[in-house]
Coordinates of C-alpha atoms and ligand atoms in Angstrom, one line a residue:
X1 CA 31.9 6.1 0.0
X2 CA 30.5 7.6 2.9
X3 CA 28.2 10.7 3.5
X4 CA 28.1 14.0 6.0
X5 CA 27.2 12.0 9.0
X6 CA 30.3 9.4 8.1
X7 CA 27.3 6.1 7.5
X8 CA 28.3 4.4 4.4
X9 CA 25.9 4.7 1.2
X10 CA 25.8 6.2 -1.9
X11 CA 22.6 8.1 -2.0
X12 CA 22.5 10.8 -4.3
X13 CA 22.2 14.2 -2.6
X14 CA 18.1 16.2 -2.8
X15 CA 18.1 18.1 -5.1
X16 CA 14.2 19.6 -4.5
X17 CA 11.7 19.6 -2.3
X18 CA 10.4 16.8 -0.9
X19 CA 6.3 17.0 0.2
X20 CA 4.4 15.2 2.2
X21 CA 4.2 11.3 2.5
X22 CA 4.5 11.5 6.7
X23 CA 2.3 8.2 6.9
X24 CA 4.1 6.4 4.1
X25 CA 7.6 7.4 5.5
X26 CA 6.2 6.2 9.0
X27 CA 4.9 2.7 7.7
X28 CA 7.5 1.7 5.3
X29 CA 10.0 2.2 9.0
X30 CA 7.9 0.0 10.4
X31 CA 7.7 -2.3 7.9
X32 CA 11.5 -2.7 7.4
X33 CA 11.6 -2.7 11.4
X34 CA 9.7 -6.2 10.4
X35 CA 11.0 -7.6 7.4
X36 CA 13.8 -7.7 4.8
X37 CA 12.4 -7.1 1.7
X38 CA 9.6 -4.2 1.4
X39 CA 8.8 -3.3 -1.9
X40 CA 7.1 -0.3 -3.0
X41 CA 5.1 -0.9 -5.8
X42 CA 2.4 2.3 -7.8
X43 CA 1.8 3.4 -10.6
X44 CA 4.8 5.7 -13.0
X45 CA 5.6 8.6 -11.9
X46 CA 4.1 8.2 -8.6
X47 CA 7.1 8.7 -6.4
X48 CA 8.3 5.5 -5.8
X49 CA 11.8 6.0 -6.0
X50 CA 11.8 9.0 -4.3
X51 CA 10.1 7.8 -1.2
X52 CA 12.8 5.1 -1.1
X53 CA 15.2 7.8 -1.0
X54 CA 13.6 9.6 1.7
X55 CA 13.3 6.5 3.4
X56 CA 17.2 5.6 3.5
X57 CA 17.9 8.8 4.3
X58 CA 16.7 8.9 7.5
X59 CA 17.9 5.9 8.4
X60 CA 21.3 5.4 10.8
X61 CA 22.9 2.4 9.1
X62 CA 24.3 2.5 5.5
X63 CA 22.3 2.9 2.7
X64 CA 22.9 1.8 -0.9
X65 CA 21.4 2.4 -4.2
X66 CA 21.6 0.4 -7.2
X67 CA 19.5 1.7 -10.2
X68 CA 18.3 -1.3 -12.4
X69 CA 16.8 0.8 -14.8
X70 CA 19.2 0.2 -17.4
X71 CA 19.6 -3.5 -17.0
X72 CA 18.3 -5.1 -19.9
X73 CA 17.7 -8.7 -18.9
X74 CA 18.8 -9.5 -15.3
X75 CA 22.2 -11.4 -16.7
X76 CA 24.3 -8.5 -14.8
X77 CA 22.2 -7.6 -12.1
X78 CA 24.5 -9.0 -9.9
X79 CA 27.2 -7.2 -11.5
X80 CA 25.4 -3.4 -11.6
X81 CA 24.7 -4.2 -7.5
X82 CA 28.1 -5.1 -7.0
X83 CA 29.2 -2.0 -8.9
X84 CA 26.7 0.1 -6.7
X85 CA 28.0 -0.8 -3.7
X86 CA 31.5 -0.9 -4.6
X87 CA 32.6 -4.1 -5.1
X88 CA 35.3 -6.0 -6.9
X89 CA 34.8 -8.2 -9.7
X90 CA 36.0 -11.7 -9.5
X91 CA 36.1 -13.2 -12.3
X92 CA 36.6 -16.9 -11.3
X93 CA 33.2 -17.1 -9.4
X94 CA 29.8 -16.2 -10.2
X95 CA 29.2 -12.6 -9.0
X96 CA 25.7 -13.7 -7.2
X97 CA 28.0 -15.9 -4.8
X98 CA 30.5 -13.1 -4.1
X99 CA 28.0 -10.3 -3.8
X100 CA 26.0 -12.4 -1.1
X101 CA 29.1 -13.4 0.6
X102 CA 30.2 -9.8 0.9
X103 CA 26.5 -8.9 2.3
X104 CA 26.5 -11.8 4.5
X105 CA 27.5 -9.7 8.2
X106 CA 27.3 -6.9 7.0
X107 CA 24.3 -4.4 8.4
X108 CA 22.9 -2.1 5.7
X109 CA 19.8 -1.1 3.5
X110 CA 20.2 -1.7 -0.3
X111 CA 17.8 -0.3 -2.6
X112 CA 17.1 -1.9 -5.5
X113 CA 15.2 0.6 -7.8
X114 CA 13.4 0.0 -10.5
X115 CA 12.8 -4.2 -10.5
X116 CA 8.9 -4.5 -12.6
X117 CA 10.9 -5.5 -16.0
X118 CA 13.6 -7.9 -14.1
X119 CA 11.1 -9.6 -11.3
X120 CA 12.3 -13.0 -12.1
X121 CA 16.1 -11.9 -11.4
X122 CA 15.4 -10.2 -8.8
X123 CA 13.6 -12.2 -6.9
X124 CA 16.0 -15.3 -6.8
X125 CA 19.0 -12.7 -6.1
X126 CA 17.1 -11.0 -3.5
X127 CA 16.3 -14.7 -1.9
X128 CA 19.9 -15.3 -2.2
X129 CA 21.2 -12.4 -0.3
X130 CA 18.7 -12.6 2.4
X131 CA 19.3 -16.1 3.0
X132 CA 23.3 -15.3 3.1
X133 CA 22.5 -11.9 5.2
X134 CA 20.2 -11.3 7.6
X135 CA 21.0 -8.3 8.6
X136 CA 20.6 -6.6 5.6
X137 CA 17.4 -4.8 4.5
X138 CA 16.1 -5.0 0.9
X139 CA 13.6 -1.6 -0.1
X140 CA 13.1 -2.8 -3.9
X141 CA 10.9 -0.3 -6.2
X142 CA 9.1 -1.8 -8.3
X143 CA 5.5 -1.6 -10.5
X144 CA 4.9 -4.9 -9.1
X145 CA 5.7 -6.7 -6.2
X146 CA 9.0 -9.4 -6.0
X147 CA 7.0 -12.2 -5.1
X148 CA 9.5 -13.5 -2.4
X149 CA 8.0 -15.0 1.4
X150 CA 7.8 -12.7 4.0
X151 CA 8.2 -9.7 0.8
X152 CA 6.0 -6.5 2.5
X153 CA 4.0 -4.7 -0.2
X154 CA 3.4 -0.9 0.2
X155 CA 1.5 0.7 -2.5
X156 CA 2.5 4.5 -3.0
X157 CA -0.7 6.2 -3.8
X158 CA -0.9 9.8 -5.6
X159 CA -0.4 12.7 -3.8
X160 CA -3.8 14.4 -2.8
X161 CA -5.4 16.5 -4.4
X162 CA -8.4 18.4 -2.0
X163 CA -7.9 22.1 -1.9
X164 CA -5.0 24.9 -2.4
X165 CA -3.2 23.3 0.5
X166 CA -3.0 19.8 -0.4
X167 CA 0.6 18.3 -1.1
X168 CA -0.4 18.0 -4.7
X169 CA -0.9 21.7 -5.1
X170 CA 1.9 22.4 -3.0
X171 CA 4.5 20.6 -5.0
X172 CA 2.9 21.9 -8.5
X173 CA 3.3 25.4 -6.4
X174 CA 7.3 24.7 -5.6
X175 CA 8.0 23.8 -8.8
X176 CA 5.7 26.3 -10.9
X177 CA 8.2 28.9 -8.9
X178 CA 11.7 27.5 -10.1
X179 CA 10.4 28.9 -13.7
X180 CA 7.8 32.0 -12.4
X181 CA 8.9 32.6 -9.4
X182 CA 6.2 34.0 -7.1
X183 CA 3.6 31.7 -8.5
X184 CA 0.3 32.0 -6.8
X185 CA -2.2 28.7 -7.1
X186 CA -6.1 29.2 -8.1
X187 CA -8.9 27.4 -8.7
X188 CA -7.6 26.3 -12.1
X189 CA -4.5 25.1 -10.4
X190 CA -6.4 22.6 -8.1
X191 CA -8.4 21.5 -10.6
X192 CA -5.4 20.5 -13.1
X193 CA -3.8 19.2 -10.3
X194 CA -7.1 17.3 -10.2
X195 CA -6.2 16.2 -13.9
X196 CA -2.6 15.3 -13.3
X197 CA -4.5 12.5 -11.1
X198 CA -2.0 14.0 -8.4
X199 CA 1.1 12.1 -9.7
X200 CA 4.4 14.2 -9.2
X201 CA 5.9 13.1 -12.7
X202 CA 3.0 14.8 -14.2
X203 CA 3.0 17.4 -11.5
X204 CA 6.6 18.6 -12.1
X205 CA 6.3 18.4 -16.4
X206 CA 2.9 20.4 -16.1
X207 CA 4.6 22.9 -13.8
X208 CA 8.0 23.2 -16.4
X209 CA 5.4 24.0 -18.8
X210 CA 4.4 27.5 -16.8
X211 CA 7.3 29.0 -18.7
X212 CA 4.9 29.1 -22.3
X213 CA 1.5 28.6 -20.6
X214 CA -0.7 29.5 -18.1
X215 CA -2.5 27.1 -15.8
X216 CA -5.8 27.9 -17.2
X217 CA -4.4 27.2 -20.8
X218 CA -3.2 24.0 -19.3
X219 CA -6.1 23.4 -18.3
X220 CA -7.7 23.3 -21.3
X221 CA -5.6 20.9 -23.2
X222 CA -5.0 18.4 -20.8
X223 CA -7.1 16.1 -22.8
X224 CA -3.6 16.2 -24.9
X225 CA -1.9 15.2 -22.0
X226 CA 0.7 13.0 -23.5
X227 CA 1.5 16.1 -25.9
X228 CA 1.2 18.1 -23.7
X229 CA 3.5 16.5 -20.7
X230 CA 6.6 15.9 -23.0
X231 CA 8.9 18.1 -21.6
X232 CA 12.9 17.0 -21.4
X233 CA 13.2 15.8 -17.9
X234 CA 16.4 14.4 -16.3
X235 CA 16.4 10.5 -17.5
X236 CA 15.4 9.1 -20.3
X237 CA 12.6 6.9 -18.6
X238 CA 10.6 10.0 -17.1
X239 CA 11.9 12.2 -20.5
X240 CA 7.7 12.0 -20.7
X241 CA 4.5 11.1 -19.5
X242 CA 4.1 9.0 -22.8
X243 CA 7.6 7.1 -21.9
X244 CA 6.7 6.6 -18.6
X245 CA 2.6 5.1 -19.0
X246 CA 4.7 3.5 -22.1
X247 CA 6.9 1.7 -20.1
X248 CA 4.0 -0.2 -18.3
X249 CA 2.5 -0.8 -21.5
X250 CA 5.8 -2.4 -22.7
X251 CA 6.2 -5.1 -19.5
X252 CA 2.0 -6.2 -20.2
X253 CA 1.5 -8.9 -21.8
X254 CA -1.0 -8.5 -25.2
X255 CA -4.0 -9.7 -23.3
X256 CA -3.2 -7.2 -20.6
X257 CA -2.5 -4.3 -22.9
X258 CA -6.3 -5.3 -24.7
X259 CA -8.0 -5.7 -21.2
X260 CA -6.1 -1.6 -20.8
X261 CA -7.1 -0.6 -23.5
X262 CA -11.6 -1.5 -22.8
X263 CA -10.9 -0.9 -19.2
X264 CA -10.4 2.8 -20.9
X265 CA -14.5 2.7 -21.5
X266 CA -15.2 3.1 -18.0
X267 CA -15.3 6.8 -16.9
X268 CA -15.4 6.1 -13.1
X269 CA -14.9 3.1 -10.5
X270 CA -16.2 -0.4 -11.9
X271 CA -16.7 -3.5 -10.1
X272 CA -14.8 -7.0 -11.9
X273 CA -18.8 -7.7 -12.6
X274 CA -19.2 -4.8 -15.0
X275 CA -15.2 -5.4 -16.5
X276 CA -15.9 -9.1 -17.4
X277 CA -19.0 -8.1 -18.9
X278 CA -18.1 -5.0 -21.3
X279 CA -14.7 -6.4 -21.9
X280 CA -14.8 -10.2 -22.3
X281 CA -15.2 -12.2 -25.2
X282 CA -13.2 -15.0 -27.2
X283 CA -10.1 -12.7 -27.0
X284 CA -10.2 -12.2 -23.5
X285 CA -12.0 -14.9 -21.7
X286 CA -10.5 -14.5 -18.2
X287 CA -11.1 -11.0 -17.6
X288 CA -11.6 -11.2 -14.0
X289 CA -7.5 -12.7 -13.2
X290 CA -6.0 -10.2 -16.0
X291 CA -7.8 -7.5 -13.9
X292 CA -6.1 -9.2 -10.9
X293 CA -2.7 -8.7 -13.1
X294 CA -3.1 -5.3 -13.9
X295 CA -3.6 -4.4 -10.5
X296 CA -0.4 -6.2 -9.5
X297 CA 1.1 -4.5 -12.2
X298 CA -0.3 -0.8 -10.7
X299 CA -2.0 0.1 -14.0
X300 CA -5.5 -0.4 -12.0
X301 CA -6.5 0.3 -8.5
X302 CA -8.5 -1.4 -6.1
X303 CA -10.5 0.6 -4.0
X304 CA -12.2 -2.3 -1.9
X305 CA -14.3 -4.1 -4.4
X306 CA -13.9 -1.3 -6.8
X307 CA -11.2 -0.6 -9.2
X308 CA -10.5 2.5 -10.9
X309 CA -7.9 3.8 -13.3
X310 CA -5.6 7.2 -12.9
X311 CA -6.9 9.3 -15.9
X312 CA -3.2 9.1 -17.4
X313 CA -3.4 5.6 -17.6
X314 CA -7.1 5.8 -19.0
X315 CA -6.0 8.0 -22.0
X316 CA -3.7 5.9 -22.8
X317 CA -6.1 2.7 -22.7
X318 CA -8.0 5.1 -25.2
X319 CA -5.5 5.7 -27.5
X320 CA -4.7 1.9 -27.7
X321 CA -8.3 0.8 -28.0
X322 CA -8.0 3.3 -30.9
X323 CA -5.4 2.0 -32.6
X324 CA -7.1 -1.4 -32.4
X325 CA -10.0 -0.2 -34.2
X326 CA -12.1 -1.3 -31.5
X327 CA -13.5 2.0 -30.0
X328 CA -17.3 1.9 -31.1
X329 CA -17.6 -1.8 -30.7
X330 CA -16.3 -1.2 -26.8
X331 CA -18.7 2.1 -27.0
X332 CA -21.7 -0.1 -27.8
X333 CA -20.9 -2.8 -25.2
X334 CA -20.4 0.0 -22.1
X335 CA -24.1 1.3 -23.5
X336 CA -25.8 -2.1 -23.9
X337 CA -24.0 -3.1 -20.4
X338 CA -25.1 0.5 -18.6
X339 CA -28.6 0.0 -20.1
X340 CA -29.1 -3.6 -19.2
X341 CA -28.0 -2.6 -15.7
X342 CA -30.8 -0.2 -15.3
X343 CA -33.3 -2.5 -16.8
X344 CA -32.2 -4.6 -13.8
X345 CA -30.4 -7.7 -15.5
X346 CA -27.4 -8.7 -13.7
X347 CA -24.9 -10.3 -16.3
X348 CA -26.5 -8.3 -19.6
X349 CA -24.3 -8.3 -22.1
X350 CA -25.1 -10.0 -25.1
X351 CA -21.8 -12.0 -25.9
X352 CA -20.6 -10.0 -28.8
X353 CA -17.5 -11.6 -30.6
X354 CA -16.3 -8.7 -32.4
X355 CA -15.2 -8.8 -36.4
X356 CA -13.1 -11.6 -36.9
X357 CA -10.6 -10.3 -39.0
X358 CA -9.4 -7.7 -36.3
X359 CA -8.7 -10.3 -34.0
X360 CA -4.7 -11.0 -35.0
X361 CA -3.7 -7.4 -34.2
X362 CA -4.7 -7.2 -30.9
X363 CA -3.1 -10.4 -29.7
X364 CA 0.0 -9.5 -31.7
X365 CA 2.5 -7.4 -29.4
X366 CA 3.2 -3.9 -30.0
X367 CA 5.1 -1.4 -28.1
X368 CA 2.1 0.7 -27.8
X369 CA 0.4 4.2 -29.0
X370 CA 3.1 6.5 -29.7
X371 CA 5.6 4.9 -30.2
Ligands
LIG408 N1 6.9 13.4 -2.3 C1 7.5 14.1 -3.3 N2 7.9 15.3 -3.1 C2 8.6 16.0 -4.1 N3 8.8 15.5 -5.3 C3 8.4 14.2 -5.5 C4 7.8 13.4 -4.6 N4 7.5 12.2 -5.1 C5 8.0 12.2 -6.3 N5 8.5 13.4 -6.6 C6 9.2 13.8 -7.9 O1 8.4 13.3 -8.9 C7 9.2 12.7 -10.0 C8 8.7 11.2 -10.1 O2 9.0 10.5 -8.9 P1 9.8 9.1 -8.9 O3 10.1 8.8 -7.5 O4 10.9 9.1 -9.9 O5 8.6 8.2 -9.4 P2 8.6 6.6 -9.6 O6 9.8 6.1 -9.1 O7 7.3 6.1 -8.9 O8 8.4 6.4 -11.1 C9 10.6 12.9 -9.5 O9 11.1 14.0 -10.1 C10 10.5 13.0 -8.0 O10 11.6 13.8 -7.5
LIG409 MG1 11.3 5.1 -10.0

C-alpha cells in the first residue's frame, strides 16, 4: 500500500478540516525526533487520534495505522497490527515474534490508536518491537500513558476557546456550515463553545445539531448535554458524547468511578487538600493517589497544584453520584468543607461515614449512568 507521494502507509485520506494544534504538531516532531514511543494521552473526544494523523502525515517515512479499538482483550493485538500493516499470518510461530522480526530494519512510524483499555498488551508488545527495531517510531493514542522507559507523554489539551476567532469557534464554524451553510458565529456561539469545554467530539455533534436548532437554543439546554450530543456520528465509539465520557467510565476502576462521581461537587479548580477532604471516608480512604489515577487516566486535569474537570466529564460525575444516592450527603460535605475553610480551619471536615447500607453499590461495578 502506498500513498500519492509513493511512502508506504495506510493512512486514511482527510476527510475535513483540520484546525489548529501548530505547537502540538511541532512538539510531538520533536519528540519522536527523540524517542520511540510518544503517546498521546487527553481526555475523549479531544483529538487524539486526529493529531496522530496529522502527525504521520507530514512525515517522509512510512506511516501505519492500526486501530485497536475493537480489540477486546489484547490476545490478537499482534494479529490486528500485523493485519494493518499487511502482514502474513504464520501459523507455526507466535505472531508477536514474526511481527517484530518483520519490523526489525525496517524504518517507519506505526500508530497504535486507541491503547487505554489494552495498556498491559501493549506495552509488552510495544517493548518487544522496539527492542527488535530501532528504527521504528511508535505514536500510541491512548487515555493513558503505556508505561514503557524512555515512553514521551504529550497531553492533547482542548481546543481554545477565547473569542470568535479561536480554533474552537472556528471548527464549530466549519462544521456548522456543512449543514447551514454560510453560518455566522455570535456571542452565543463562543459561549457554547465555552460549554463544549472546547472538545471537537462535542464541537462537531453540537454543530450537526444546527440542522433542528439554533445556537442560542443550544445554549440553553446544554445542561442536557448528553441528550443533547447524541447525534449518529461515524463509529460506534464517538456515536455520542454519552459513549465516549462512558468509555472512560467503563476502564475506572469502582473506587475511581466513586472518587468521579464527588469530584463532580466541585464547581471550579480544587487543590488534592480540599478532594481528600470532601470526598474521603471509609470507602475511599486514599483519595489523594486515586486522584493521581484519574489524572493518568485524563478524566482530571492538573493545572500545577490544581486540578480541574472538563464540564463533560463533571456532568457525568453528577449523574453517577446520583445514581448512587449520594448527592446531598456530598452537598453537605462541599458546604461544611467551604465553610470550615472560611472559618480558617485547615483539614475541616468532620469525618462523615455516610449510611451504611449504601455502601455495597458503590463499590460494586457498573457500567455507568446511561447505560
Ligand atoms: N484539530 C482538529 N481539527 C479538526 N477536527 C478535529 C480536530 N481534532 C479533532 N477533530 C475531530 O473531532 C473528532 C474527535 O477527534 P478524535 O481524534 O477522534 O478524538 P480522540 O481520539 O481524542 O477521542 C473527530 O471527528 C476529529 O476529526
Ligand atoms: Mg481516538
Amino acid at each position: 500500500m502506498t500513498d500519492v507521494l509513493g511512502r508506504r502507509g495506510n493512512l486514511p485520506a482527510e476527510t475535513s478540516t483540520f484546525m489548529g494544534r501548530a505547537e502540538d504538531l511541532a512538539e510531538v516532531g520533536r519528540l519522536l525526533r527523540e524517542e520511540s514511543l510518544v503517546t498521546l494521552t487527553g481526555v475523549a473526544g479531544v483529538g487524539k487520534t486526529r493529531l496522530a494523523l496529522k502527525v504521520a502525515g507530514e512525515r517522509s517515512d512510512g506511516a501505519w495505522l492500526a486501530d485497536l479499538s475493537a480489540e477486546r482483550n489484547g490476545a490478537l493485538l499482534a494479529h490486528t497490527i500485523g493485519a494493518a500493516i499487511g502482514l502474513k499470518e504464520q501459523a507455526a510461530r507466535p505472531q508477536e515474534d514474526v511481527l517484530a522480526e518483520h519490523l526489525s530494519g525496517r524504518r517507519m512510524l506505526l500508530i497504535l490508536d486507541t491503547c487505554e483499555h489494552l495498556i498491559g498488551p501493549c506495552r509488552a508488545l510495544v517493548g518487544q518491537i522496539l527492542r527488535a527495531a530501532p528504527d521504528v517510531r511508535v505514536l500510541a493514542t491512548s487515555r493513558e500513558p503505556l508505561g514503557l522507559p524512555g515512553e514521551r507523554v504529550h497531553t492533547v489539551r482542548p481546543l481554545p476557546v477565547t473569542e470568535e476567532d479561536c480554533d474552537a469557534v472556528r471548527l464549530f464554524r466549519e462544521r456548522a456550515r456543512a449543514v447551514r451553510p454560510g453560518f455566522e458565529c455570535s456571542d452565543a456561539v463562543v459561549r457554547l463553545c465555552g460549554r463544549l469545554d472546547g472538545v471537537p467530539l462535542a464541537l462537531e455533534l453540537a454543530a450537526r445539531r444546527l440542522r433542528a436548532l439554533t445556537a442560542g437554543e443550544l445554549l440553553d439546554r446544554i445542561d442536557d448535554r448528553f441528550s443533547l450530543l447524541a447525534g449518529g456520528g461515524r463509529t460506534a465509539r464517538h456515536r455520542t458524547l454519552r459513549t465516549a465520557v462512558g468509555w472512560s467510565h467503563e476502564l475506572c476502576t469502582p473506587e475511581e468511578r466513586l472518587l468521579w462521581a464527588r469530584l463532580s461537587v466541585f464547581g471550579g479548580t480544587f487543590g488534592a487538600e480540599a478532594a481528600a477532604d470532601v470526598c474521603s471516608d471509609e470507602q475511599l480512604v486514599n483519595v489523594p493517589d486515586l486522584l493521581a489515577r484519574l489524572v493518568d487516566k485524563s478524566v482530571v486535569i492538573r493545572h500545577g497544584q490544581r486540578f480541574r474537570m472538563l464540564d463533560m466529564m463533571r456532568d457525568y460525575g453528577r449523574e453517577w453520584l446520583h445514581v448512587l444516592g449520594e448527592e446531598r450527603l456530598l452537598a453537605r460535605r462541599h458546604r461544611e468543607h467551604s465553610l470550615a475553610l472560611r472559618r480558617g480551619m485547615r483539614h475541616p471536615r468532620r469525618r462523615d461515614v455516610g449510611d451504611p447500607a449504601r455502601r455495597p453499590e458503590s463499590s460494586r461495578p457498573h457500567p455507568g449512568p446511561g447505560h
